């Protein structure tokens, strides 16, 4: 099978199909999602194709090929403004060069094609720092972000407020299965985020009118499924089109540290360490009450402050909470089984802070404290701090900490700016050739994923 996948990648033997996404109020097509097909034969199904690439160590190349060619194929097929294109990324292959190339192609696309990148909670959990850095830079370049398969795993709800997606895609089982307590919990979390931030809800798997009724009841504004059209290499004929109206893109914010996330003029208090220990424990207890839809990220200045008693608490915390991280100078990548760790350089601004962030669909709190440099007994040391429940501040602080959870050999993403991007001549020429091809047949069509029934 390895030889077969090598040949597929070398020859670009993949093709694209597109499935419409409709506005549920007007019935107009507002977007298409790119879906993948391998060459005719045993590798035609993308689940088989991607499994073969994973086994052969070629997943990155295949994913890059699919996403790159999905954009080119979409232009040829007619997915142009006012339509939007949805593409996907494999969680294991978040990297720099493929996304950089995609941005270059997108920048060269005619008529300002809007692109939405779909991300799953698996990608955030596996490589949070890289993913969040990628999202920041994609947004700066004009891309939009969708959180995919929301409801398939509790982590999708836990990361929802951290990612701040423009679109929330409900997992297809939510519209296809009978209602129950779990569905109600997901519905409440998603609707709270949509009401709070203006993000758009999209329901997948709509196959008949009953599914449509459920999708509308869940708060979906967009829909996707066989009721509106099956995946095809051509766009849905005879259907009206309209632009996808999304909220104003959230600002791209970068902060040196969580304490720097506090708005100017925030009242600051002072306390000995003993009180802050109890405040931290209280926030940890709140997180345990919130359970698997919650994230906790904390700093400890130095590894010696992550004591055996702290390790015991975090061992209990990780059993109940969706995602837990502990950051401090000298901390290993996993200070406690299941807890994500990160080391700090001695000159990192976070080295002088004591931070605890707790973020969930219906709760946000953070203790953000700065060491005043006291000496003497440990519990008597003084800190300047703020205890905030401002959701935006908590999310910013959590993102700032997540940016430290990064493999040392990871390559940081560098992409063209939102305006004035420099696009390689060969890329521009390739896209222009596809866009104006008389036959409309691209040489190496591709897409991003296998459609679900």
PDB file of C-alpha atoms in Angstrom, residues 8 12 45 53-55 66 80 98 119 132 152 181 210 223-224 245 254 269-270 278 295 299 311 329 358 433 443 445:
ATOM      1  CA  UNK A   8      -0.832   9.020  -5.575  1.00  0.00           C
ATOM      2  CA  UNK A  12      -1.400  14.252  -7.593  1.00  0.00           C
ATOM      3  CA  UNK A  45     -12.228   6.650  -0.060  1.00  0.00           C
ATOM      4  CA  UNK A  53      -0.619   8.013   4.101  1.00  0.00           C
ATOM      5  CA  UNK A  54      -0.405   7.933   7.899  1.00  0.00           C
ATOM      6  CA  UNK A  55       1.007   4.398   7.860  1.00  0.00           C
ATOM      7  CA  UNK A  66      -5.409  18.088  -0.794  1.00  0.00           C
ATOM      8  CA  UNK A  80     -16.054  32.450  -6.120  1.00  0.00           C
ATOM      9  CA  UNK A  98       1.486  24.190   3.652  1.00  0.00           C
ATOM     10  CA  UNK A 119     -10.502  22.719  12.909  1.00  0.00           C
ATOM     11  CA  UNK A 132      -3.644  29.097  18.199  1.00  0.00           C
ATOM     12  CA  UNK A 152     -18.738  14.760  19.259  1.00  0.00           C
ATOM     13  CA  UNK A 181     -29.641  15.333  28.420  1.00  0.00           C
ATOM     14  CA  UNK A 210     -37.288  16.239  10.327  1.00  0.00           C
ATOM     15  CA  UNK A 223     -27.246  23.691   7.105  1.00  0.00           C
ATOM     16  CA  UNK A 224     -25.393  20.981   5.213  1.00  0.00           C
ATOM     17  CA  UNK A 245     -22.736  37.023   6.480  1.00  0.00           C
ATOM     18  CA  UNK A 254      -1.181  39.154  21.390  1.00  0.00           C
ATOM     19  CA  UNK A 269      -4.899  44.506  45.140  1.00  0.00           C
ATOM     20  CA  UNK A 270      -2.023  43.167  47.192  1.00  0.00           C
ATOM     21  CA  UNK A 278      -6.648  29.466  48.772  1.00  0.00           C
ATOM     22  CA  UNK A 295     -10.003  24.108  30.651  1.00  0.00           C
ATOM     23  CA  UNK A 299       1.581  29.029  36.194  1.00  0.00           C
ATOM     24  CA  UNK A 311       0.672  17.392  42.091  1.00  0.00           C
ATOM     25  CA  UNK A 329      10.566  27.165  34.808  1.00  0.00           C
ATOM     26  CA  UNK A 358     -10.559  28.604  34.291  1.00  0.00           C
ATOM     27  CA  UNK A 433      -4.352  29.317 -15.527  1.00  0.00           C
ATOM     28  CA  UNK A 443      -4.829  18.976 -13.822  1.00  0.00           C
ATOM     29  CA  UNK A 445      -8.075  18.177  -8.493  1.00  0.00           C
TER      30      UNK A 445
END
